[in-house]
Structures are given as structure tokens and as C-alpha cells.
């Protein structure tokens, strides 16, 4: 038997948003203290192939949405020695404004997306504000243009992209949300993206209020747990605790990059 393909996994923080806890749960929060969100792109680095997961928003979107953009996501990846211009595979978990954009920075990439996400982002529900407001039409149109260039690789459900790396449709938050499962030195890690914005959404089973289908969201939590080797192998999509629980790959990257293929600190 040959050795399994093991990957290193990194979260790169590129933005931050102060908000109250009540904005993070359906039904609000009885204490309603500060409960900010961080914004990440992720790097999955293998010996043979590497994958970038999500693209992050650009400066114009940050200004329009009043989000604090700390760095260009491509500059964050450069800290890890990755040149965005040479990246060949980008997995897009879903098309919300904070996960796409910046296509121009990745001129060689193929974009991996679920069929259902493109259908959702260009279909009937986008005529309705509760579903449309987390999408940026220019980013969606931008990805449609990439489809016509032959650069979008569509997946329907579960798909192995490389040995030890697969995508899995969960839906819920959006109709076509997918999560990423990666084999690492500590076992199977799941990048949950917005299947769980925060540890609290998943651990306390309290749904995030931007949602296409609550039943699918709750079922998605079960699926994410099933795909991961333990609850500590699930990485939420927006939780500032990720930066505290996981070590930086080197001291100068503290608070910027977290290494997810090693065990969390607590
Ligand atoms: Zn998000």
C-alpha cells in the first residue's frame, strides 16, 4: 500500500466584521453581546496538488457592505508562498459575496462549484430579497462569464477532486453550498464554510439566520460531523475562535494565518 496523500490546511483571515450575537442566530440571542465574524480563504496544500478554497471579496465590495477588509486575499495566500496567478484549482463553497469575487487574480484557475449553487444564484429565488441580499450580482455574472470560458467545473453532490480531498453538497445556508473534506496528518478535517458560520451554530444547534432551507442546514450539521474524524476536526467558516484555537504556521503570522492540519490548542 502506498502512503496516503496528506495535506496541510491553512485558514487565511482577510476581513472582520463587528456585530451583535443576535445577528448570528435565528430568534436572536438572549444575552446579545458582541459576536464578531472573521472572513477567511483557505489553502489546502498537497505534495502533488494544492487547492484554494473560496476567493473572498474585493475592496469595492468591502466598502459597499461596510466590512473591514484587512488584506487582499491573494496577498494573504502569498504569505504562504502561493502566487494566485499560478493557482490551478479553486473550490467555491457557495456564491455569497464574501466567498467569490477576485476572479481576475486567479487567471489560470478552474473553479469547482455545485450545479445547484449556480442554479440557485441565477434562478427564481434571486428575485426575492431574503435570498438575494447576500449575493453580489456582479460576482455571479462574473462567474457566469467563467462558465463560458470553460473554467467552471461543475459537481453534483459528492466528488473526489484528488486522493484525500473531496467536496460534498450540503445545501441549507444556500441551495448549493458544498463543504470540503481533507485528509491530514491528524485525520479527516472538514472545512465547513457556511454550513457552520460559528462553532456555536453547530455545537448549540442554533441556525444562522441567512438560510435557504433550515431543515437542510440542520441535516448539514449531521453530515459535516459524519465526514470529520471528530468535532474538533470541523472548521467553521467565520468564527474568530479559529485564529485562537489553531497555531500560526510561524510567529509572524499570528492572527493572520492558522494551521488547521494540526490539533487545536483547546
Ligand atoms: Zn460567508
PDB file of C-alpha atoms and ligand atoms in Angstrom:
ATOM      1  CA  UNK A   1       0.000   0.000   0.000  1.00  0.00           C
ATOM      2  CA  UNK A   2       1.266   3.433  -0.835  1.00  0.00           C
ATOM      3  CA  UNK A   3       1.184   6.199   1.759  1.00  0.00           C
ATOM      4  CA  UNK A   4      -2.000   8.273   1.751  1.00  0.00           C
ATOM      5  CA  UNK A   5      -1.941  11.748   0.270  1.00  0.00           C
ATOM      6  CA  UNK A   6      -1.839  14.065   3.279  1.00  0.00           C
ATOM      7  CA  UNK A   7      -2.475  17.785   3.008  1.00  0.00           C
ATOM      8  CA  UNK A   8      -1.573  20.826   5.021  1.00  0.00           C
ATOM      9  CA  UNK A   9      -4.546  23.145   5.576  1.00  0.00           C
ATOM     10  CA  UNK A  10      -4.478  26.841   6.391  1.00  0.00           C
ATOM     11  CA  UNK A  11      -7.089  29.491   7.172  1.00  0.00           C
ATOM     12  CA  UNK A  12      -6.077  32.961   5.967  1.00  0.00           C
ATOM     13  CA  UNK A  13      -8.018  35.793   7.598  1.00  0.00           C
ATOM     14  CA  UNK A  14      -8.729  38.680   5.248  1.00  0.00           C
ATOM     15  CA  UNK A  15     -11.580  40.627   6.854  1.00  0.00           C
ATOM     16  CA  UNK A  16     -13.522  41.213  10.043  1.00  0.00           C
ATOM     17  CA  UNK A  17     -16.974  42.473  10.985  1.00  0.00           C
ATOM     18  CA  UNK A  18     -18.221  43.630  14.389  1.00  0.00           C
ATOM     19  CA  UNK A  19     -21.785  42.586  15.095  1.00  0.00           C
ATOM     20  CA  UNK A  20     -24.110  41.511  17.885  1.00  0.00           C
ATOM     21  CA  UNK A  21     -24.835  37.873  18.731  1.00  0.00           C
ATOM     22  CA  UNK A  22     -28.485  38.408  17.782  1.00  0.00           C
ATOM     23  CA  UNK A  23     -27.383  38.717  14.146  1.00  0.00           C
ATOM     24  CA  UNK A  24     -25.912  35.205  14.215  1.00  0.00           C
ATOM     25  CA  UNK A  25     -28.909  33.096  15.275  1.00  0.00           C
ATOM     26  CA  UNK A  26     -32.497  32.616  14.161  1.00  0.00           C
ATOM     27  CA  UNK A  27     -34.581  34.005  17.022  1.00  0.00           C
ATOM     28  CA  UNK A  28     -31.771  36.283  18.204  1.00  0.00           C
ATOM     29  CA  UNK A  29     -29.760  35.758  21.369  1.00  0.00           C
ATOM     30  CA  UNK A  30     -30.882  36.312  24.976  1.00  0.00           C
ATOM     31  CA  UNK A  31     -27.577  37.936  26.002  1.00  0.00           C
ATOM     32  CA  UNK A  32     -26.826  39.705  22.736  1.00  0.00           C
ATOM     33  CA  UNK A  33     -23.251  40.730  23.431  1.00  0.00           C
ATOM     34  CA  UNK A  34     -20.645  41.386  20.745  1.00  0.00           C
ATOM     35  CA  UNK A  35     -20.113  38.360  18.492  1.00  0.00           C
ATOM     36  CA  UNK A  36     -17.986  39.372  15.512  1.00  0.00           C
ATOM     37  CA  UNK A  37     -17.293  37.414  12.339  1.00  0.00           C
ATOM     38  CA  UNK A  38     -13.934  36.826  10.661  1.00  0.00           C
ATOM     39  CA  UNK A  39     -13.630  36.220   6.923  1.00  0.00           C
ATOM     40  CA  UNK A  40     -11.266  33.624   5.522  1.00  0.00           C
ATOM     41  CA  UNK A  41      -9.934  31.985   2.434  1.00  0.00           C
ATOM     42  CA  UNK A  42      -8.357  28.560   2.906  1.00  0.00           C
ATOM     43  CA  UNK A  43      -5.355  26.840   1.378  1.00  0.00           C
ATOM     44  CA  UNK A  44      -5.149  23.044   1.061  1.00  0.00           C
ATOM     45  CA  UNK A  45      -1.558  22.225   0.195  1.00  0.00           C
ATOM     46  CA  UNK A  46      -0.535  18.788  -1.044  1.00  0.00           C
ATOM     47  CA  UNK A  47       2.693  17.323  -2.341  1.00  0.00           C
ATOM     48  CA  UNK A  48       1.215  16.985  -5.823  1.00  0.00           C
ATOM     49  CA  UNK A  49      -1.681  19.469  -5.976  1.00  0.00           C
ATOM     50  CA  UNK A  50      -2.893  22.401  -3.965  1.00  0.00           C
ATOM     51  CA  UNK A  51      -6.364  23.917  -3.773  1.00  0.00           C
ATOM     52  CA  UNK A  52      -7.570  27.341  -2.739  1.00  0.00           C
ATOM     53  CA  UNK A  53     -10.988  27.307  -1.087  1.00  0.00           C
ATOM     54  CA  UNK A  54     -13.055  30.457  -1.735  1.00  0.00           C
ATOM     55  CA  UNK A  55     -11.866  33.784  -3.055  1.00  0.00           C
ATOM     56  CA  UNK A  56     -13.023  36.474  -0.667  1.00  0.00           C
ATOM     57  CA  UNK A  57     -14.465  39.859  -1.539  1.00  0.00           C
ATOM     58  CA  UNK A  58     -12.620  42.736  -3.175  1.00  0.00           C
ATOM     59  CA  UNK A  59     -12.131  46.280  -1.865  1.00  0.00           C
ATOM     60  CA  UNK A  60     -15.197  47.689  -3.620  1.00  0.00           C
ATOM     61  CA  UNK A  61     -17.475  45.068  -2.080  1.00  0.00           C
ATOM     62  CA  UNK A  62     -15.957  45.640   1.357  1.00  0.00           C
ATOM     63  CA  UNK A  63     -16.748  49.348   1.106  1.00  0.00           C
ATOM     64  CA  UNK A  64     -20.265  48.744  -0.183  1.00  0.00           C
ATOM     65  CA  UNK A  65     -21.026  46.261   2.616  1.00  0.00           C
ATOM     66  CA  UNK A  66     -19.106  48.156   5.324  1.00  0.00           C
ATOM     67  CA  UNK A  67     -16.842  45.209   6.085  1.00  0.00           C
ATOM     68  CA  UNK A  68     -13.344  45.779   7.453  1.00  0.00           C
ATOM     69  CA  UNK A  69     -11.054  44.325   4.781  1.00  0.00           C
ATOM     70  CA  UNK A  70      -7.682  43.670   6.336  1.00  0.00           C
ATOM     71  CA  UNK A  71      -5.832  42.425   3.282  1.00  0.00           C
ATOM     72  CA  UNK A  72      -6.320  41.320  -0.280  1.00  0.00           C
ATOM     73  CA  UNK A  73      -6.947  37.535  -0.038  1.00  0.00           C
ATOM     74  CA  UNK A  74      -4.282  36.988  -2.710  1.00  0.00           C
ATOM     75  CA  UNK A  75      -1.754  38.830  -0.528  1.00  0.00           C
ATOM     76  CA  UNK A  76      -2.718  36.533   2.334  1.00  0.00           C
ATOM     77  CA  UNK A  77      -2.016  33.484   0.181  1.00  0.00           C
ATOM     78  CA  UNK A  78       1.317  34.987  -0.838  1.00  0.00           C
ATOM     79  CA  UNK A  79       2.383  34.822   2.826  1.00  0.00           C
ATOM     80  CA  UNK A  80       2.203  31.045   2.378  1.00  0.00           C
ATOM     81  CA  UNK A  81       4.265  31.164  -0.790  1.00  0.00           C
ATOM     82  CA  UNK A  82       1.265  30.850  -3.119  1.00  0.00           C
ATOM     83  CA  UNK A  83       1.075  33.038  -6.200  1.00  0.00           C
ATOM     84  CA  UNK A  84      -2.629  33.480  -7.016  1.00  0.00           C
ATOM     85  CA  UNK A  85      -1.766  33.876 -10.685  1.00  0.00           C
ATOM     86  CA  UNK A  86      -0.448  30.304 -10.815  1.00  0.00           C
ATOM     87  CA  UNK A  87      -3.202  28.596  -8.773  1.00  0.00           C
ATOM     88  CA  UNK A  88      -4.907  25.883 -10.844  1.00  0.00           C
ATOM     89  CA  UNK A  89      -7.803  24.767  -8.628  1.00  0.00           C
ATOM     90  CA  UNK A  90     -10.204  26.928  -6.638  1.00  0.00           C
ATOM     91  CA  UNK A  91     -13.114  25.363  -4.779  1.00  0.00           C
ATOM     92  CA  UNK A  92     -16.010  27.792  -4.350  1.00  0.00           C
ATOM     93  CA  UNK A  93     -18.150  26.670  -1.427  1.00  0.00           C
ATOM     94  CA  UNK A  94     -21.020  28.959  -2.497  1.00  0.00           C
ATOM     95  CA  UNK A  95     -21.518  32.237  -4.324  1.00  0.00           C
ATOM     96  CA  UNK A  96     -22.285  34.658  -1.483  1.00  0.00           C
ATOM     97  CA  UNK A  97     -20.435  37.943  -1.831  1.00  0.00           C
ATOM     98  CA  UNK A  98     -17.851  37.080   0.823  1.00  0.00           C
ATOM     99  CA  UNK A  99     -16.806  33.819  -0.880  1.00  0.00           C
ATOM    100  CA  UNK A 100     -16.436  34.921  -4.517  1.00  0.00           C
ATOM    101  CA  UNK A 101     -15.034  37.828  -6.487  1.00  0.00           C
ATOM    102  CA  UNK A 102     -11.382  38.423  -7.306  1.00  0.00           C
ATOM    103  CA  UNK A 103     -11.611  36.116 -10.346  1.00  0.00           C
ATOM    104  CA  UNK A 104      -9.120  38.359 -12.115  1.00  0.00           C
ATOM    105  CA  UNK A 105      -6.462  37.479  -9.538  1.00  0.00           C
ATOM    106  CA  UNK A 106      -6.673  33.763 -10.473  1.00  0.00           C
ATOM    107  CA  UNK A 107      -6.298  33.770 -14.273  1.00  0.00           C
ATOM    108  CA  UNK A 108      -5.245  30.102 -14.544  1.00  0.00           C
ATOM    109  CA  UNK A 109      -7.722  28.563 -12.114  1.00  0.00           C
ATOM    110  CA  UNK A 110     -10.563  26.161 -12.666  1.00  0.00           C
ATOM    111  CA  UNK A 111     -13.451  26.951 -10.306  1.00  0.00           C
ATOM    112  CA  UNK A 112     -15.161  23.959  -8.669  1.00  0.00           C
ATOM    113  CA  UNK A 113     -18.846  24.622  -7.941  1.00  0.00           C
ATOM    114  CA  UNK A 114     -22.024  22.665  -7.279  1.00  0.00           C
ATOM    115  CA  UNK A 115     -24.664  22.596 -10.038  1.00  0.00           C
ATOM    116  CA  UNK A 116     -27.303  23.626  -7.515  1.00  0.00           C
ATOM    117  CA  UNK A 117     -25.414  26.752  -6.474  1.00  0.00           C
ATOM    118  CA  UNK A 118     -25.325  28.183  -9.989  1.00  0.00           C
ATOM    119  CA  UNK A 119     -28.978  27.245 -10.449  1.00  0.00           C
ATOM    120  CA  UNK A 120     -29.893  28.996  -7.181  1.00  0.00           C
ATOM    121  CA  UNK A 121     -27.799  32.134  -7.796  1.00  0.00           C
ATOM    122  CA  UNK A 122     -29.318  32.654 -11.234  1.00  0.00           C
ATOM    123  CA  UNK A 123     -32.841  31.380 -10.608  1.00  0.00           C
ATOM    124  CA  UNK A 124     -36.200  32.391  -9.213  1.00  0.00           C
ATOM    125  CA  UNK A 125     -35.160  32.958  -5.601  1.00  0.00           C
ATOM    126  CA  UNK A 126     -32.831  35.804  -6.581  1.00  0.00           C
ATOM    127  CA  UNK A 127     -35.933  37.867  -7.342  1.00  0.00           C
ATOM    128  CA  UNK A 128     -36.577  37.818  -3.566  1.00  0.00           C
ATOM    129  CA  UNK A 129     -34.558  39.940  -1.167  1.00  0.00           C
ATOM    130  CA  UNK A 130     -34.114  37.444   1.708  1.00  0.00           C
ATOM    131  CA  UNK A 131     -32.290  35.061  -0.627  1.00  0.00           C
ATOM    132  CA  UNK A 132     -30.634  37.578  -2.935  1.00  0.00           C
ATOM    133  CA  UNK A 133     -29.160  40.036  -0.484  1.00  0.00           C
ATOM    134  CA  UNK A 134     -26.030  38.013   0.345  1.00  0.00           C
ATOM    135  CA  UNK A 135     -25.198  37.678  -3.358  1.00  0.00           C
ATOM    136  CA  UNK A 136     -23.429  40.371  -5.388  1.00  0.00           C
ATOM    137  CA  UNK A 137     -24.833  40.291  -8.889  1.00  0.00           C
ATOM    138  CA  UNK A 138     -21.535  41.363 -10.463  1.00  0.00           C
ATOM    139  CA  UNK A 139     -19.762  38.403  -8.874  1.00  0.00           C
ATOM    140  CA  UNK A 140     -22.449  35.976 -10.021  1.00  0.00           C
ATOM    141  CA  UNK A 141     -22.295  37.405 -13.551  1.00  0.00           C
ATOM    142  CA  UNK A 142     -18.506  37.236 -13.311  1.00  0.00           C
ATOM    143  CA  UNK A 143     -18.693  33.518 -12.637  1.00  0.00           C
ATOM    144  CA  UNK A 144     -21.196  33.020 -15.465  1.00  0.00           C
ATOM    145  CA  UNK A 145     -18.550  34.564 -17.738  1.00  0.00           C
ATOM    146  CA  UNK A 146     -16.053  31.995 -16.429  1.00  0.00           C
ATOM    147  CA  UNK A 147     -18.534  29.227 -17.320  1.00  0.00           C
ATOM    148  CA  UNK A 148     -18.459  30.416 -20.935  1.00  0.00           C
ATOM    149  CA  UNK A 149     -14.663  30.374 -20.865  1.00  0.00           C
ATOM    150  CA  UNK A 150     -14.789  26.722 -19.868  1.00  0.00           C
ATOM    151  CA  UNK A 151     -13.264  27.433 -16.466  1.00  0.00           C
ATOM    152  CA  UNK A 152     -16.041  26.247 -14.125  1.00  0.00           C
ATOM    153  CA  UNK A 153     -16.024  22.567 -13.180  1.00  0.00           C
ATOM    154  CA  UNK A 154     -19.496  21.610 -12.004  1.00  0.00           C
ATOM    155  CA  UNK A 155     -20.159  18.915  -9.401  1.00  0.00           C
ATOM    156  CA  UNK A 156     -23.459  17.320  -8.425  1.00  0.00           C
ATOM    157  CA  UNK A 157     -23.276  16.109  -4.829  1.00  0.00           C
ATOM    158  CA  UNK A 158     -20.110  14.382  -3.616  1.00  0.00           C
ATOM    159  CA  UNK A 159     -16.963  14.434  -5.750  1.00  0.00           C
ATOM    160  CA  UNK A 160     -13.361  13.417  -5.148  1.00  0.00           C
ATOM    161  CA  UNK A 161     -11.108  16.064  -6.694  1.00  0.00           C
ATOM    162  CA  UNK A 162      -7.868  14.307  -5.763  1.00  0.00           C
ATOM    163  CA  UNK A 163      -6.899  11.420  -3.490  1.00  0.00           C
ATOM    164  CA  UNK A 164      -7.641  12.604   0.069  1.00  0.00           C
ATOM    165  CA  UNK A 165      -9.681  15.619  -0.990  1.00  0.00           C
ATOM    166  CA  UNK A 166     -13.390  15.760  -1.787  1.00  0.00           C
ATOM    167  CA  UNK A 167     -16.327  18.158  -1.929  1.00  0.00           C
ATOM    168  CA  UNK A 168     -19.765  17.364  -0.518  1.00  0.00           C
ATOM    169  CA  UNK A 169     -23.025  19.145  -1.205  1.00  0.00           C
ATOM    170  CA  UNK A 170     -24.896  20.047   1.992  1.00  0.00           C
ATOM    171  CA  UNK A 171     -27.189  22.936   0.969  1.00  0.00           C
ATOM    172  CA  UNK A 172     -29.080  24.664   3.773  1.00  0.00           C
ATOM    173  CA  UNK A 173     -27.436  28.086   4.033  1.00  0.00           C
ATOM    174  CA  UNK A 174     -27.693  28.264   0.238  1.00  0.00           C
ATOM    175  CA  UNK A 175     -29.146  25.684  -2.104  1.00  0.00           C
ATOM    176  CA  UNK A 176     -25.775  24.620  -3.464  1.00  0.00           C
ATOM    177  CA  UNK A 177     -23.399  25.022  -0.511  1.00  0.00           C
ATOM    178  CA  UNK A 178     -20.578  22.470  -0.501  1.00  0.00           C
ATOM    179  CA  UNK A 179     -18.065  21.583   2.208  1.00  0.00           C
ATOM    180  CA  UNK A 180     -14.506  20.305   1.718  1.00  0.00           C
ATOM    181  CA  UNK A 181     -13.104  17.141   3.307  1.00  0.00           C
ATOM    182  CA  UNK A 182      -9.330  16.841   3.521  1.00  0.00           C
ATOM    183  CA  UNK A 183      -7.041  14.058   4.696  1.00  0.00           C
ATOM    184  CA  UNK A 184      -4.359  15.444   7.007  1.00  0.00           C
ATOM    185  CA  UNK A 185      -1.769  14.174   9.453  1.00  0.00           C
ATOM    186  CA  UNK A 186      -4.418  14.381  12.207  1.00  0.00           C
ATOM    187  CA  UNK A 187      -7.147  12.667  10.197  1.00  0.00           C
ATOM    188  CA  UNK A 188     -10.097  13.894   8.128  1.00  0.00           C
ATOM    189  CA  UNK A 189     -10.654  17.623   8.539  1.00  0.00           C
ATOM    190  CA  UNK A 190     -13.807  19.292   7.192  1.00  0.00           C
ATOM    191  CA  UNK A 191     -13.799  22.908   6.063  1.00  0.00           C
ATOM    192  CA  UNK A 192     -17.451  23.569   6.822  1.00  0.00           C
ATOM    193  CA  UNK A 193     -17.535  27.048   5.305  1.00  0.00           C
ATOM    194  CA  UNK A 194     -21.024  28.429   5.980  1.00  0.00           C
ATOM    195  CA  UNK A 195     -22.534  25.065   6.910  1.00  0.00           C
ATOM    196  CA  UNK A 196     -21.446  26.433  10.314  1.00  0.00           C
ATOM    197  CA  UNK A 197     -20.542  30.117  10.495  1.00  0.00           C
ATOM    198  CA  UNK A 198     -19.571  29.755  14.151  1.00  0.00           C
ATOM    199  CA  UNK A 199     -18.794  26.881  16.491  1.00  0.00           C
ATOM    200  CA  UNK A 200     -21.939  27.921  18.400  1.00  0.00           C
ATOM    201  CA  UNK A 201     -24.218  27.383  15.393  1.00  0.00           C
ATOM    202  CA  UNK A 202     -23.080  23.763  15.163  1.00  0.00           C
ATOM    203  CA  UNK A 203     -22.457  22.886  18.814  1.00  0.00           C
ATOM    204  CA  UNK A 204     -25.624  24.523  20.183  1.00  0.00           C
ATOM    205  CA  UNK A 205     -27.640  23.623  17.071  1.00  0.00           C
ATOM    206  CA  UNK A 206     -28.801  27.210  16.564  1.00  0.00           C
ATOM    207  CA  UNK A 207     -29.239  28.053  12.874  1.00  0.00           C
ATOM    208  CA  UNK A 208     -27.672  31.128  11.290  1.00  0.00           C
ATOM    209  CA  UNK A 209     -30.424  33.487  10.040  1.00  0.00           C
ATOM    210  CA  UNK A 210     -29.323  33.735   6.389  1.00  0.00           C
ATOM    211  CA  UNK A 211     -30.740  30.449   5.164  1.00  0.00           C
ATOM    212  CA  UNK A 212     -32.372  28.863   2.159  1.00  0.00           C
ATOM    213  CA  UNK A 213     -33.647  25.722   3.937  1.00  0.00           C
ATOM    214  CA  UNK A 214     -33.446  25.264   7.699  1.00  0.00           C
ATOM    215  CA  UNK A 215     -34.061  21.517   7.512  1.00  0.00           C
ATOM    216  CA  UNK A 216     -31.146  21.074   5.117  1.00  0.00           C
ATOM    217  CA  UNK A 217     -28.979  23.283   7.318  1.00  0.00           C
ATOM    218  CA  UNK A 218     -29.606  21.084  10.365  1.00  0.00           C
ATOM    219  CA  UNK A 219     -29.092  17.933   8.295  1.00  0.00           C
ATOM    220  CA  UNK A 220     -25.868  19.518   7.001  1.00  0.00           C
ATOM    221  CA  UNK A 221     -24.532  19.684  10.558  1.00  0.00           C
ATOM    222  CA  UNK A 222     -25.046  15.928  10.848  1.00  0.00           C
ATOM    223  CA  UNK A 223     -23.294  15.379   7.524  1.00  0.00           C
ATOM    224  CA  UNK A 224     -20.355  17.603   8.444  1.00  0.00           C
ATOM    225  CA  UNK A 225     -19.884  15.701  11.705  1.00  0.00           C
ATOM    226  CA  UNK A 226     -20.078  12.420   9.842  1.00  0.00           C
ATOM    227  CA  UNK A 227     -17.383  13.480   7.369  1.00  0.00           C
ATOM    228  CA  UNK A 228     -14.971  14.695  10.068  1.00  0.00           C
ATOM    229  CA  UNK A 229     -12.931  12.420  12.336  1.00  0.00           C
ATOM    230  CA  UNK A 230     -14.216  14.252  15.452  1.00  0.00           C
ATOM    231  CA  UNK A 231     -15.991  17.520  16.351  1.00  0.00           C
ATOM    232  CA  UNK A 232     -12.505  19.050  16.704  1.00  0.00           C
ATOM    233  CA  UNK A 233     -11.909  18.242  13.027  1.00  0.00           C
ATOM    234  CA  UNK A 234     -14.708  20.589  11.872  1.00  0.00           C
ATOM    235  CA  UNK A 235     -13.596  24.122  10.972  1.00  0.00           C
ATOM    236  CA  UNK A 236     -16.386  26.728  10.910  1.00  0.00           C
ATOM    237  CA  UNK A 237     -16.484  29.371   8.195  1.00  0.00           C
ATOM    238  CA  UNK A 238     -16.460  32.656  10.113  1.00  0.00           C
ATOM    239  CA  UNK A 239     -15.502  32.048  13.741  1.00  0.00           C
ATOM    240  CA  UNK A 240     -12.760  34.291  15.217  1.00  0.00           C
ATOM    241  CA  UNK A 241     -12.031  31.393  17.603  1.00  0.00           C
ATOM    242  CA  UNK A 242     -10.335  29.575  14.696  1.00  0.00           C
ATOM    243  CA  UNK A 243      -7.439  32.028  14.938  1.00  0.00           C
ATOM    244  CA  UNK A 244      -7.140  31.407  18.684  1.00  0.00           C
ATOM    245  CA  UNK A 245      -7.607  27.650  18.716  1.00  0.00           C
ATOM    246  CA  UNK A 246      -5.130  26.842  15.953  1.00  0.00           C
ATOM    247  CA  UNK A 247      -1.452  27.793  15.904  1.00  0.00           C
ATOM    248  CA  UNK A 248       0.059  30.118  13.350  1.00  0.00           C
ATOM    249  CA  UNK A 249       2.491  28.339  10.993  1.00  0.00           C
ATOM    250  CA  UNK A 250       5.160  30.739  12.281  1.00  0.00           C
ATOM    251  CA  UNK A 251       5.084  33.509  14.926  1.00  0.00           C
ATOM    252  CA  UNK A 252       4.926  36.424  12.485  1.00  0.00           C
ATOM    253  CA  UNK A 253       1.646  35.075  11.082  1.00  0.00           C
ATOM    254  CA  UNK A 254      -0.163  35.077  14.456  1.00  0.00           C
ATOM    255  CA  UNK A 255      -3.692  36.422  13.939  1.00  0.00           C
ATOM    256  CA  UNK A 256      -3.345  36.213  10.142  1.00  0.00           C
ATOM    257  CA  UNK A 257      -2.877  32.529   9.293  1.00  0.00           C
ATOM    258  CA  UNK A 258      -3.915  29.468  11.286  1.00  0.00           C
ATOM    259  CA  UNK A 259      -2.705  25.955  10.583  1.00  0.00           C
ATOM    260  CA  UNK A 260      -5.646  23.538  10.613  1.00  0.00           C
ATOM    261  CA  UNK A 261      -3.958  20.198   9.947  1.00  0.00           C
ATOM    262  CA  UNK A 262      -2.600  20.129  13.494  1.00  0.00           C
ATOM    263  CA  UNK A 263      -4.715  19.671  16.622  1.00  0.00           C
ATOM    264  CA  UNK A 264      -6.426  22.748  18.084  1.00  0.00           C
ATOM    265  CA  UNK A 265      -4.996  24.194  21.309  1.00  0.00           C
ATOM    266  CA  UNK A 266      -8.116  23.542  23.411  1.00  0.00           C
TER     267      UNK A 266
HETATM  268 ZN1  LIG B   1     -19.816  33.544   4.418  1.00  0.00          ZN
END
